[in-house]
mmCIF file of C-alpha atoms in Angstrom:
data_model
loop_
_atom_site.group_PDB
_atom_site.id
_atom_site.type_symbol
_atom_site.label_atom_id
_atom_site.label_comp_id
_atom_site.label_asym_id
_atom_site.label_seq_id
_atom_site.Cartn_x
_atom_site.Cartn_y
_atom_site.Cartn_z
ATOM 1 C CA UNK A 556 0.000 0.000 0.000
ATOM 2 C CA UNK A 557 1.205 3.494 -0.780
ATOM 3 C CA UNK A 558 2.731 5.285 2.184
ATOM 4 C CA UNK A 559 1.565 8.858 2.463
ATOM 5 C CA UNK A 560 2.652 9.524 6.047
ATOM 6 C CA UNK A 561 6.192 9.127 7.356
ATOM 7 C CA UNK A 562 7.038 9.058 11.051
ATOM 8 C CA UNK A 563 10.629 9.597 12.049
ATOM 9 C CA UNK A 564 11.938 8.480 15.413
ATOM 10 C CA UNK A 565 15.498 9.522 16.067
ATOM 11 C CA UNK A 566 18.317 9.611 18.508
ATOM 12 C CA UNK A 567 19.204 13.098 19.701
ATOM 13 C CA UNK A 568 21.912 14.567 17.490
ATOM 14 C CA UNK A 569 21.490 12.037 14.686
ATOM 15 C CA UNK A 570 20.032 14.585 12.270
ATOM 16 C CA UNK A 571 16.700 12.753 12.091
ATOM 17 C CA UNK A 572 14.806 16.035 12.081
ATOM 18 C CA UNK A 573 16.822 17.292 9.135
ATOM 19 C CA UNK A 574 16.221 14.001 7.314
ATOM 20 C CA UNK A 575 12.496 14.482 7.927
ATOM 21 C CA UNK A 576 12.506 18.045 6.623
ATOM 22 C CA UNK A 577 14.348 17.018 3.477
ATOM 23 C CA UNK A 578 11.905 14.170 2.866
ATOM 24 C CA UNK A 579 8.933 16.520 3.303
ATOM 25 C CA UNK A 580 10.466 19.052 0.913
ATOM 26 C CA UNK A 581 11.201 16.424 -1.711
ATOM 27 C CA UNK A 582 7.696 14.963 -1.508
ATOM 28 C CA UNK A 583 6.034 18.394 -1.219
ATOM 29 C CA UNK A 584 4.152 17.404 1.902
ATOM 30 C CA UNK A 585 3.776 19.012 5.327
ATOM 31 C CA UNK A 586 6.507 18.687 7.912
ATOM 32 C CA UNK A 587 5.602 18.510 11.584
ATOM 33 C CA UNK A 588 8.163 19.151 14.221
ATOM 34 C CA UNK A 589 7.940 22.681 15.615
ATOM 35 C CA UNK A 590 4.548 23.038 13.971
ATOM 36 C CA UNK A 591 3.297 20.068 15.947
ATOM 37 C CA UNK A 592 4.575 21.632 19.166
ATOM 38 C CA UNK A 593 2.807 24.889 18.291
ATOM 39 C CA UNK A 594 -0.455 23.105 17.602
ATOM 40 C CA UNK A 595 -0.314 21.138 20.853
ATOM 41 C CA UNK A 596 0.482 24.381 22.703
ATOM 42 C CA UNK A 597 -2.503 26.052 21.144
ATOM 43 C CA UNK A 598 -4.889 23.247 22.003
ATOM 44 C CA UNK A 599 -3.571 22.434 25.465
ATOM 45 C CA UNK A 600 -2.986 25.937 26.738
ATOM 46 C CA UNK A 601 0.602 25.206 27.772
ATOM 47 C CA UNK A 602 3.545 27.129 26.424
ATOM 48 C CA UNK A 603 5.661 25.786 23.599
ATOM 49 C CA UNK A 604 8.830 25.572 25.631
ATOM 50 C CA UNK A 605 7.183 23.231 28.079
ATOM 51 C CA UNK A 606 5.655 21.042 25.376
ATOM 52 C CA UNK A 607 8.885 20.820 23.476
ATOM 53 C CA UNK A 608 10.325 18.794 26.335
ATOM 54 C CA UNK A 609 7.342 17.319 28.133
ATOM 55 C CA UNK A 610 5.737 16.005 24.936
ATOM 56 C CA UNK A 611 8.642 13.715 24.212
ATOM 57 C CA UNK A 612 11.004 13.334 27.137
ATOM 58 C CA UNK A 613 10.190 11.753 30.445
ATOM 59 C CA UNK A 614 10.813 14.279 33.174
ATOM 60 C CA UNK A 615 12.090 13.790 36.674
ATOM 61 C CA UNK A 616 10.022 16.768 37.752
ATOM 62 C CA UNK A 617 6.918 14.769 38.410
ATOM 63 C CA UNK A 618 5.794 17.026 41.237
ATOM 64 C CA UNK A 619 4.506 19.427 38.614
ATOM 65 C CA UNK A 620 2.181 16.783 37.215
ATOM 66 C CA UNK A 621 0.792 16.064 40.637
ATOM 67 C CA UNK A 622 0.067 19.724 41.310
ATOM 68 C CA UNK A 623 -1.962 19.840 38.132
ATOM 69 C CA UNK A 624 -3.771 16.617 39.002
ATOM 70 C CA UNK A 625 -4.713 17.980 42.416
ATOM 71 C CA UNK A 626 -5.916 21.227 40.946
ATOM 72 C CA UNK A 627 -8.388 19.565 38.609
ATOM 73 C CA UNK A 628 -10.720 19.319 41.609
ATOM 74 C CA UNK A 629 -13.014 16.708 40.089
ATOM 75 C CA UNK A 630 -11.520 13.612 41.647
ATOM 76 C CA UNK A 631 -9.830 12.689 38.382
ATOM 77 C CA UNK A 632 -6.279 11.396 38.620
ATOM 78 C CA UNK A 633 -5.330 12.725 35.207
ATOM 79 C CA UNK A 634 -1.893 14.289 35.489
ATOM 80 C CA UNK A 635 -0.635 17.150 33.395
ATOM 81 C CA UNK A 636 1.550 14.736 31.447
ATOM 82 C CA UNK A 637 -1.437 12.484 30.754
ATOM 83 C CA UNK A 638 -3.473 15.430 29.564
ATOM 84 C CA UNK A 639 -0.661 16.626 27.320
ATOM 85 C CA UNK A 640 -0.277 13.111 25.922
ATOM 86 C CA UNK A 641 -3.966 12.987 25.009
ATOM 87 C CA UNK A 642 -3.891 16.354 23.279
ATOM 88 C CA UNK A 643 -0.725 15.378 21.409
ATOM 89 C CA UNK A 644 -2.229 12.072 20.201
ATOM 90 C CA UNK A 645 -5.318 13.908 19.032
ATOM 91 C CA UNK A 646 -3.249 16.470 17.109
ATOM 92 C CA UNK A 647 -1.145 13.715 15.495
ATOM 93 C CA UNK A 648 -4.240 11.841 14.386
ATOM 94 C CA UNK A 649 -5.727 14.996 12.913
ATOM 95 C CA UNK A 650 -2.655 16.194 11.014
ATOM 96 C CA UNK A 651 -2.170 12.709 9.585
ATOM 97 C CA UNK A 652 -5.390 13.014 7.643
ATOM 98 C CA UNK A 653 -3.182 14.600 4.983
ATOM 99 C CA UNK A 654 0.225 13.363 3.720
ATOM 100 C CA UNK A 655 2.993 14.580 6.007
ATOM 101 C CA UNK A 656 6.227 13.824 7.857
ATOM 102 C CA UNK A 657 6.007 13.691 11.657
ATOM 103 C CA UNK A 658 9.203 13.801 13.704
ATOM 104 C CA UNK A 659 9.235 12.151 17.132
ATOM 105 C CA UNK A 660 6.375 12.582 19.637
ATOM 106 C CA UNK A 661 5.580 8.841 19.552
ATOM 107 C CA UNK A 662 4.082 9.220 16.085
ATOM 108 C CA UNK A 663 5.202 5.631 15.484
ATOM 109 C CA UNK A 664 2.939 4.454 18.294
ATOM 110 C CA UNK A 665 -0.027 6.754 17.677
ATOM 111 C CA UNK A 666 -0.225 5.705 14.012
ATOM 112 C CA UNK A 667 0.893 2.089 14.478
ATOM 113 C CA UNK A 668 -2.271 0.590 13.003
ATOM 114 C CA UNK A 669 -2.355 2.750 9.893
ATOM 115 C CA UNK A 670 -1.253 0.878 6.781
ATOM 116 C CA UNK A 671 -0.400 4.043 4.871
ATOM 117 C CA UNK A 672 2.364 5.028 7.286
ATOM 118 C CA UNK A 673 6.095 4.400 6.857
ATOM 119 C CA UNK A 674 7.954 4.245 10.170
ATOM 120 C CA UNK A 675 11.620 5.237 10.118
ATOM 121 C CA UNK A 676 14.275 5.473 12.837
ATOM 122 C CA UNK A 677 17.485 7.485 12.449
ATOM 123 C CA UNK A 678 20.504 6.986 14.692
ATOM 124 C CA UNK A 679 24.268 7.415 14.684
ATOM 125 C CA UNK A 680 27.194 6.547 16.855
ATOM 126 C CA UNK A 681 28.064 8.611 19.908
ATOM 127 C CA UNK A 682 31.066 10.401 18.400
ATOM 128 C CA UNK A 683 29.207 11.583 15.314
ATOM 129 C CA UNK A 684 26.262 12.801 17.373
ATOM 130 C CA UNK A 685 28.504 14.521 19.904
ATOM 131 C CA UNK A 686 30.298 16.399 17.161
ATOM 132 C CA UNK A 687 26.955 17.402 15.662
ATOM 133 C CA UNK A 688 25.291 18.728 18.813
ATOM 134 C CA UNK A 689 28.321 20.805 19.743
ATOM 135 C CA UNK A 690 28.382 22.248 16.237
ATOM 136 C CA UNK A 691 24.647 23.005 16.222
ATOM 137 C CA UNK A 692 23.819 23.788 19.818
ATOM 138 C CA UNK A 693 27.164 24.821 21.253
ATOM 139 C CA UNK A 694 29.026 23.644 24.313
ATOM 140 C CA UNK A 695 27.412 23.311 27.712
ATOM 141 C CA UNK A 696 28.510 22.480 31.224
ATOM 142 C CA UNK A 697 27.788 18.819 30.631
ATOM 143 C CA UNK A 698 29.877 16.826 28.194
ATOM 144 C CA UNK A 699 28.202 16.099 24.843
ATOM 145 C CA UNK A 700 28.193 12.369 25.717
ATOM 146 C CA UNK A 701 26.369 13.057 28.962
ATOM 147 C CA UNK A 702 23.788 15.242 27.173
ATOM 148 C CA UNK A 703 23.181 12.547 24.570
ATOM 149 C CA UNK A 704 22.844 9.773 27.116
ATOM 150 C CA UNK A 705 20.393 11.768 29.193
ATOM 151 C CA UNK A 706 18.267 12.723 26.202
ATOM 152 C CA UNK A 707 18.170 9.159 24.836
ATOM 153 C CA UNK A 708 17.188 7.887 28.253
ATOM 154 C CA UNK A 709 14.377 10.411 28.584
ATOM 155 C CA UNK A 710 12.960 9.570 25.155
ATOM 156 C CA UNK A 711 13.119 5.878 25.991
ATOM 157 C CA UNK A 712 11.362 6.466 29.306
ATOM 158 C CA UNK A 713 8.685 8.626 27.717
ATOM 159 C CA UNK A 714 7.901 5.839 25.244
ATOM 160 C CA UNK A 715 7.832 3.342 28.075
ATOM 161 C CA UNK A 716 5.441 5.417 30.122
ATOM 162 C CA UNK A 717 2.871 6.143 27.427
ATOM 163 C CA UNK A 718 3.148 3.240 24.992
ATOM 164 C CA UNK A 719 3.647 -0.505 25.011
ATOM 165 C CA UNK A 720 6.383 -0.348 22.403
ATOM 166 C CA UNK A 721 10.073 0.180 22.961
ATOM 167 C CA UNK A 722 11.807 3.209 21.498
ATOM 168 C CA UNK A 723 14.418 1.998 18.986
ATOM 169 C CA UNK A 724 13.116 -1.590 18.837
ATOM 170 C CA UNK A 725 13.280 -2.644 15.179
ATOM 171 C CA UNK A 726 9.876 -4.314 15.319
ATOM 172 C CA UNK A 727 8.303 -0.842 15.275
ATOM 173 C CA UNK A 728 10.031 0.520 12.192
ATOM 174 C CA UNK A 729 10.269 -0.351 8.500
ATOM 175 C CA UNK A 730 13.642 1.235 8.054
ATOM 176 C CA UNK A 731 16.452 2.097 10.461
ATOM 177 C CA UNK A 732 19.407 4.073 9.191
ATOM 178 C CA UNK A 733 22.729 5.076 10.713
ATOM 179 C CA UNK A 734 22.955 8.657 9.474
ATOM 180 C CA UNK A 735 26.580 8.841 10.591
ATOM 181 C CA UNK A 736 27.492 6.296 7.952
ATOM 182 C CA UNK A 737 24.742 6.688 5.358
ATOM 183 C CA UNK A 738 24.740 10.500 5.505
ATOM 184 C CA UNK A 739 21.742 12.747 6.099
ATOM 185 C CA UNK A 740 21.066 13.492 2.424
ATOM 186 C CA UNK A 741 21.275 9.846 1.473
ATOM 187 C CA UNK A 742 18.961 8.814 4.339
ATOM 188 C CA UNK A 743 16.412 11.246 2.915
ATOM 189 C CA UNK A 744 16.997 9.948 -0.629
ATOM 190 C CA UNK A 745 16.416 6.337 0.403
ATOM 191 C CA UNK A 746 13.137 7.236 2.115
ATOM 192 C CA UNK A 747 11.900 9.404 -0.753
ATOM 193 C CA UNK A 748 12.828 6.773 -3.306
ATOM 194 C CA UNK A 749 10.975 4.077 -1.357
ATOM 195 C CA UNK A 750 7.858 6.185 -0.947
ATOM 196 C CA UNK A 751 7.811 7.324 -4.560
ATOM 197 C CA UNK A 752 8.768 4.212 -6.425
ATOM 198 C CA UNK A 753 9.690 1.152 -4.554
ATOM 199 C CA UNK A 754 7.022 0.069 -2.111
ATOM 200 C CA UNK A 755 4.946 -2.676 -3.614
ATOM 201 C CA UNK M 428 35.854 4.528 4.382
ATOM 202 C CA UNK M 429 34.942 2.152 1.607
ATOM 203 C CA UNK M 430 33.067 -0.936 2.777
ATOM 204 C CA UNK M 431 34.339 -4.086 1.161
ATOM 205 C CA UNK M 432 32.769 -6.608 3.540
ATOM 206 C CA UNK M 433 29.040 -6.848 4.288
ATOM 207 C CA UNK M 434 27.658 -8.829 7.210
ATOM 208 C CA UNK M 435 23.970 -9.661 7.173
ATOM 209 C CA UNK M 436 22.129 -10.583 10.342
ATOM 210 C CA UNK M 437 18.555 -11.630 9.758
ATOM 211 C CA UNK M 438 15.395 -12.944 11.272
ATOM 212 C CA UNK M 439 14.526 -16.446 10.136
ATOM 213 C CA UNK M 440 12.232 -16.297 7.091
ATOM 214 C CA UNK M 441 12.965 -12.654 6.303
ATOM 215 C CA UNK M 442 14.878 -13.454 3.119
ATOM 216 C CA UNK M 443 18.110 -12.013 4.520
ATOM 217 C CA UNK M 444 20.142 -14.800 2.970
ATOM 218 C CA UNK M 445 18.652 -14.084 -0.459
ATOM 219 C CA UNK M 446 19.374 -10.389 -0.001
ATOM 220 C CA UNK M 447 22.977 -11.295 0.798
ATOM 221 C CA UNK M 448 23.335 -13.507 -2.261
ATOM 222 C CA UNK M 449 21.951 -10.799 -4.526
ATOM 223 C CA UNK M 450 24.323 -8.215 -3.060
ATOM 224 C CA UNK M 451 27.298 -10.522 -3.573
ATOM 225 C CA UNK M 452 26.262 -11.218 -7.175
ATOM 226 C CA UNK M 453 25.811 -7.532 -7.953
ATOM 227 C CA UNK M 454 29.163 -6.608 -6.435
ATOM 228 C CA UNK M 455 30.931 -9.678 -7.875
ATOM 229 C CA UNK M 456 32.270 -10.709 -4.488
ATOM 230 C CA UNK M 457 32.211 -13.973 -2.561
ATOM 231 C CA UNK M 458 29.101 -15.029 -0.683
ATOM 232 C CA UNK M 459 29.435 -16.986 2.543
ATOM 233 C CA UNK M 460 26.536 -18.886 3.934
ATOM 234 C CA UNK M 461 26.728 -22.596 3.125
ATOM 235 C CA UNK M 462 30.330 -22.118 2.108
ATOM 236 C CA UNK M 463 31.117 -20.843 5.570
ATOM 237 C CA UNK M 464 29.453 -23.874 7.114
ATOM 238 C CA UNK M 465 31.486 -26.156 4.834
ATOM 239 C CA UNK M 466 34.715 -24.442 5.771
ATOM 240 C CA UNK M 467 33.999 -24.636 9.495
ATOM 241 C CA UNK M 468 33.082 -28.324 9.065
ATOM 242 C CA UNK M 469 36.351 -28.973 7.308
ATOM 243 C CA UNK M 470 38.435 -27.249 9.941
ATOM 244 C CA UNK M 471 36.573 -28.447 13.012
ATOM 245 C CA UNK M 472 35.957 -32.023 11.982
ATOM 246 C CA UNK M 473 32.226 -31.842 12.708
ATOM 247 C CA UNK M 474 29.622 -32.544 10.096
ATOM 248 C CA UNK M 475 27.903 -29.731 8.218
ATOM 249 C CA UNK M 476 24.448 -30.558 9.502
ATOM 250 C CA UNK M 477 25.593 -30.071 13.057
ATOM 251 C CA UNK M 478 27.425 -26.825 12.324
ATOM 252 C CA UNK M 479 24.489 -25.420 10.415
ATOM 253 C CA UNK M 480 22.554 -25.276 13.676
ATOM 254 C CA UNK M 481 25.162 -25.222 16.411
ATOM 255 C CA UNK M 482 27.160 -22.428 14.793
ATOM 256 C CA UNK M 483 24.314 -19.976 15.066
ATOM 257 C CA UNK M 484 21.505 -21.207 17.296
ATOM 258 C CA UNK M 485 21.746 -21.790 21.016
ATOM 259 C CA UNK M 486 20.825 -25.372 21.725
ATOM 260 C CA UNK M 487 18.975 -26.812 24.677
ATOM 261 C CA UNK M 488 21.017 -30.000 24.263
ATOM 262 C CA UNK M 489 23.866 -28.795 26.381
ATOM 263 C CA UNK M 490 24.656 -32.282 27.621
ATOM 264 C CA UNK M 491 26.449 -32.898 24.339
ATOM 265 C CA UNK M 492 28.820 -30.017 24.983
ATOM 266 C CA UNK M 493 29.620 -31.326 28.422
ATOM 267 C CA UNK M 494 30.414 -34.788 27.091
ATOM 268 C CA UNK M 495 32.894 -33.268 24.686
ATOM 269 C CA UNK M 496 34.407 -31.119 27.414
ATOM 270 C CA UNK M 497 34.854 -34.177 29.639
ATOM 271 C CA UNK M 498 36.417 -36.145 26.843
ATOM 272 C CA UNK M 499 39.150 -33.636 26.236
ATOM 273 C CA UNK M 500 40.953 -35.243 29.179
ATOM 274 C CA UNK M 501 43.321 -32.337 29.753
ATOM 275 C CA UNK M 502 41.412 -30.584 32.475
ATOM 276 C CA UNK M 503 40.263 -27.898 30.041
ATOM 277 C CA UNK M 504 36.655 -26.780 30.376
ATOM 278 C CA UNK M 505 36.366 -25.969 26.664
ATOM 279 C CA UNK M 506 33.010 -27.278 25.509
ATOM 280 C CA UNK M 507 32.220 -28.413 22.001
ATOM 281 C CA UNK M 508 30.255 -25.214 21.439
ATOM 282 C CA UNK M 509 33.205 -23.111 22.592
ATOM 283 C CA UNK M 510 35.535 -24.977 20.267
ATOM 284 C CA UNK M 511 33.150 -24.568 17.348
ATOM 285 C CA UNK M 512 32.815 -20.852 18.131
ATOM 286 C CA UNK M 513 36.592 -20.418 18.026
ATOM 287 C CA UNK M 514 36.934 -22.226 14.708
ATOM 288 C CA UNK M 515 34.059 -20.219 13.252
ATOM 289 C CA UNK M 516 35.571 -16.884 14.361
ATOM 290 C CA UNK M 517 38.873 -17.895 12.840
ATOM 291 C CA UNK M 518 37.244 -18.824 9.528
ATOM 292 C CA UNK M 519 35.276 -15.547 9.445
ATOM 293 C CA UNK M 520 38.422 -13.514 10.066
ATOM 294 C CA UNK M 521 40.258 -15.371 7.320
ATOM 295 C CA UNK M 522 37.570 -15.145 4.623
ATOM 296 C CA UNK M 523 37.137 -11.440 5.345
ATOM 297 C CA UNK M 524 40.625 -10.757 4.090
ATOM 298 C CA UNK M 525 38.924 -10.459 0.689
ATOM 299 C CA UNK M 526 35.697 -8.570 -0.155
ATOM 300 C CA UNK M 527 32.664 -10.734 0.623
ATOM 301 C CA UNK M 528 29.155 -10.994 2.054
ATOM 302 C CA UNK M 529 28.791 -13.034 5.246
ATOM 303 C CA UNK M 530 25.327 -14.137 6.370
ATOM 304 C CA UNK M 531 24.717 -14.707 10.077
ATOM 305 C CA UNK M 532 27.170 -16.584 12.311
ATOM 306 C CA UNK M 533 27.801 -13.495 14.463
ATOM 307 C CA UNK M 534 29.809 -11.924 11.645
ATOM 308 C CA UNK M 535 28.615 -8.574 13.020
ATOM 309 C CA UNK M 536 30.395 -9.285 16.302
ATOM 310 C CA UNK M 537 33.510 -10.977 14.961
ATOM 311 C CA UNK M 538 34.217 -8.057 12.605
ATOM 312 C CA UNK M 539 32.863 -5.295 14.847
ATOM 313 C CA UNK M 540 36.145 -3.367 14.968
ATOM 314 C CA UNK M 541 36.809 -3.404 11.240
ATOM 315 C CA UNK M 542 36.091 -0.067 9.594
ATOM 316 C CA UNK M 543 35.694 -1.554 6.134
ATOM 317 C CA UNK M 544 32.635 -3.608 7.125
ATOM 318 C CA UNK M 545 28.990 -2.660 6.568
ATOM 319 C CA UNK M 546 26.655 -4.320 9.062
ATOM 320 C CA UNK M 547 23.071 -4.940 7.912
ATOM 321 C CA UNK M 548 20.069 -6.528 9.608
ATOM 322 C CA UNK M 549 17.045 -7.832 7.663
ATOM 323 C CA UNK M 550 13.693 -8.532 9.310
ATOM 324 C CA UNK M 551 10.002 -8.700 8.486
ATOM 325 C CA UNK M 552 6.733 -9.073 10.307
ATOM 326 C CA UNK M 553 5.538 -12.453 11.495
ATOM 327 C CA UNK M 554 2.865 -12.938 8.806
ATOM 328 C CA UNK M 555 5.220 -12.268 5.924
ATOM 329 C CA UNK M 556 7.884 -14.569 7.349
ATOM 330 C CA UNK M 557 5.372 -17.308 8.093
ATOM 331 C CA UNK M 558 4.101 -17.229 4.537
ATOM 332 C CA UNK M 559 7.663 -17.373 3.259
ATOM 333 C CA UNK M 560 8.905 -20.325 5.323
ATOM 334 C CA UNK M 561 5.869 -22.418 4.450
ATOM 335 C CA UNK M 562 6.384 -21.620 0.775
ATOM 336 C CA UNK M 563 10.114 -22.419 0.884
ATOM 337 C CA UNK M 564 10.439 -25.125 3.501
ATOM 338 C CA UNK M 565 6.957 -26.635 3.585
ATOM 339 C CA UNK M 566 4.606 -27.296 6.452
ATOM 340 C CA UNK M 567 5.677 -29.004 9.653
ATOM 341 C CA UNK M 568 4.013 -30.242 12.815
ATOM 342 C CA UNK M 569 4.663 -26.935 14.493
ATOM 343 C CA UNK M 570 2.870 -23.802 13.322
ATOM 344 C CA UNK M 571 5.004 -21.398 11.267
ATOM 345 C CA UNK M 572 4.698 -18.819 14.069
ATOM 346 C CA UNK M 573 6.040 -21.280 16.597
ATOM 347 C CA UNK M 574 8.938 -22.216 14.314
ATOM 348 C CA UNK M 575 9.820 -18.553 13.814
ATOM 349 C CA UNK M 576 9.644 -17.701 17.483
ATOM 350 C CA UNK M 577 11.846 -20.647 18.416
ATOM 351 C CA UNK M 578 14.429 -19.846 15.770
ATOM 352 C CA UNK M 579 14.569 -16.148 16.679
ATOM 353 C CA UNK M 580 14.957 -17.049 20.325
ATOM 354 C CA UNK M 581 17.810 -19.458 19.599
ATOM 355 C CA UNK M 582 19.693 -16.911 17.505
ATOM 356 C CA UNK M 583 19.239 -14.313 20.229
ATOM 357 C CA UNK M 584 20.500 -16.752 22.861
ATOM 358 C CA UNK M 585 23.476 -17.761 20.756
ATOM 359 C CA UNK M 586 24.508 -14.104 20.431
ATOM 360 C CA UNK M 587 24.032 -13.640 24.151
ATOM 361 C CA UNK M 588 26.175 -16.611 25.003
ATOM 362 C CA UNK M 589 29.148 -15.815 22.797
ATOM 363 C CA UNK M 590 29.118 -12.042 22.402
ATOM 364 C CA UNK M 591 28.447 -8.942 24.453
ATOM 365 C CA UNK M 592 26.144 -7.469 21.824
ATOM 366 C CA UNK M 593 22.436 -8.062 21.440
ATOM 367 C CA UNK M 594 21.080 -9.652 18.276
ATOM 368 C CA UNK M 595 18.827 -7.119 16.527
ATOM 369 C CA UNK M 596 19.969 -4.132 18.618
ATOM 370 C CA UNK M 597 20.317 -1.208 16.210
ATOM 371 C CA UNK M 598 23.571 -0.053 17.776
ATOM 372 C CA UNK M 599 25.296 -2.965 16.036
ATOM 373 C CA UNK M 600 24.117 -2.282 12.485
ATOM 374 C CA UNK M 601 24.399 0.520 9.953
ATOM 375 C CA UNK M 602 21.205 -0.376 8.181
ATOM 376 C CA UNK M 603 18.110 -2.310 9.236
ATOM 377 C CA UNK M 604 15.476 -3.087 6.631
ATOM 378 C CA UNK M 605 12.017 -4.616 6.809
ATOM 379 C CA UNK M 606 12.144 -6.867 3.753
ATOM 380 C CA UNK M 607 8.409 -7.477 3.998
ATOM 381 C CA UNK M 608 7.781 -3.850 3.155
ATOM 382 C CA UNK M 609 10.900 -2.841 1.246
ATOM 383 C CA UNK M 610 11.068 -6.059 -0.788
ATOM 384 C CA UNK M 611 14.037 -8.391 -1.102
ATOM 385 C CA UNK M 612 15.294 -6.977 -4.412
ATOM 386 C CA UNK M 613 15.075 -3.427 -3.165
ATOM 387 C CA UNK M 614 16.868 -4.297 0.088
ATOM 388 C CA UNK M 615 19.713 -5.614 -2.048
ATOM 389 C CA UNK M 616 19.619 -2.526 -4.292
ATOM 390 C CA UNK M 617 19.863 -0.151 -1.327
ATOM 391 C CA UNK M 618 22.881 -2.010 0.050
ATOM 392 C CA UNK M 619 24.641 -2.240 -3.322
ATOM 393 C CA UNK M 620 23.975 1.408 -4.050
ATOM 394 C CA UNK M 621 25.386 2.441 -0.674
ATOM 395 C CA UNK M 622 28.502 0.336 -1.062
ATOM 396 C CA UNK M 623 29.156 1.411 -4.633
ATOM 397 C CA UNK M 624 28.350 5.080 -4.536
ATOM 398 C CA UNK M 625 27.021 6.599 -1.425
ATOM 399 C CA UNK M 626 29.234 5.996 1.564
ATOM 400 C CA UNK M 627 31.371 9.014 2.216
#
């Protein structure tokens, strides 16, 4: 079946977002990364900065969720994270009514039963990713390795909390590419080529 | 760096072996699957039938290993499986002195430190693999699903026993392809194209 939606899971610093943008440009379809964050912000009432992290990374600041849960005042145990998750799923389902590329945000899980979706995962080895995040985001107090490990762990935990699939487990993807070896442009080319010509 | 060796790990029934053969044919390089088994048989003194299974799948018949270990008579605790593993590693290292494709047999692990090796993993969903093994190998008393699950488990256990890497973990591969979606020919094309033209 033709694949009109592409979800891209990715390790932090692997360039998965850039791969996604290039794929969207080549296929002339919408690209959801920041736009998805904006939409969730709009519909949930939270600010974008918060959603950018809380909509994908498990946080250790769970106290914040509990405050929100207690404030709901209707006996519901819905935490802020749960609420955000629901809004995010709803937005993903809605935007995927039209062809698009969706980066991260458990798009792989939310759209797992859709036959018209291609699920991709982009990764790279630690050295390549470390070099990339320093180049793009600058130095910080923590070493690049430490930043990468923490971010990977948070994404893994977020998946674990809200889904029954494991982040990075090949069973959940059609295609997994090491962008450090394959190259970002070529990762995009392989995906575009598959979507346009090669899927039976 | 140019990749002159390709290792292919694969789920049983995914067509990974066929992908490997097609890649070797297209690149005009040697293909090691049965040939590897033959070579290990020759050098170890065991018969091919035994090596075909014991050189890749963990067995529940461990008593056989212990008998061999006891027979060595020199106080060594080297089991038959350990001995076979050593011979197999040695053969893999030797054949990889020339460009080739190596299917299975922990080639990914044995050659993990070589920069001129491309590591690929081929998989597919249960239904596609079940259909394929029945078509190729016929029916058996066990259901195709059961056969697949057992074989996957044995390969996983074999990797666990002899290596410190996990079978199917993306960190150990440059490229992981769902042959059920991508198609066997196209899996081979992607690999050939990467090796010939696209790796920086």
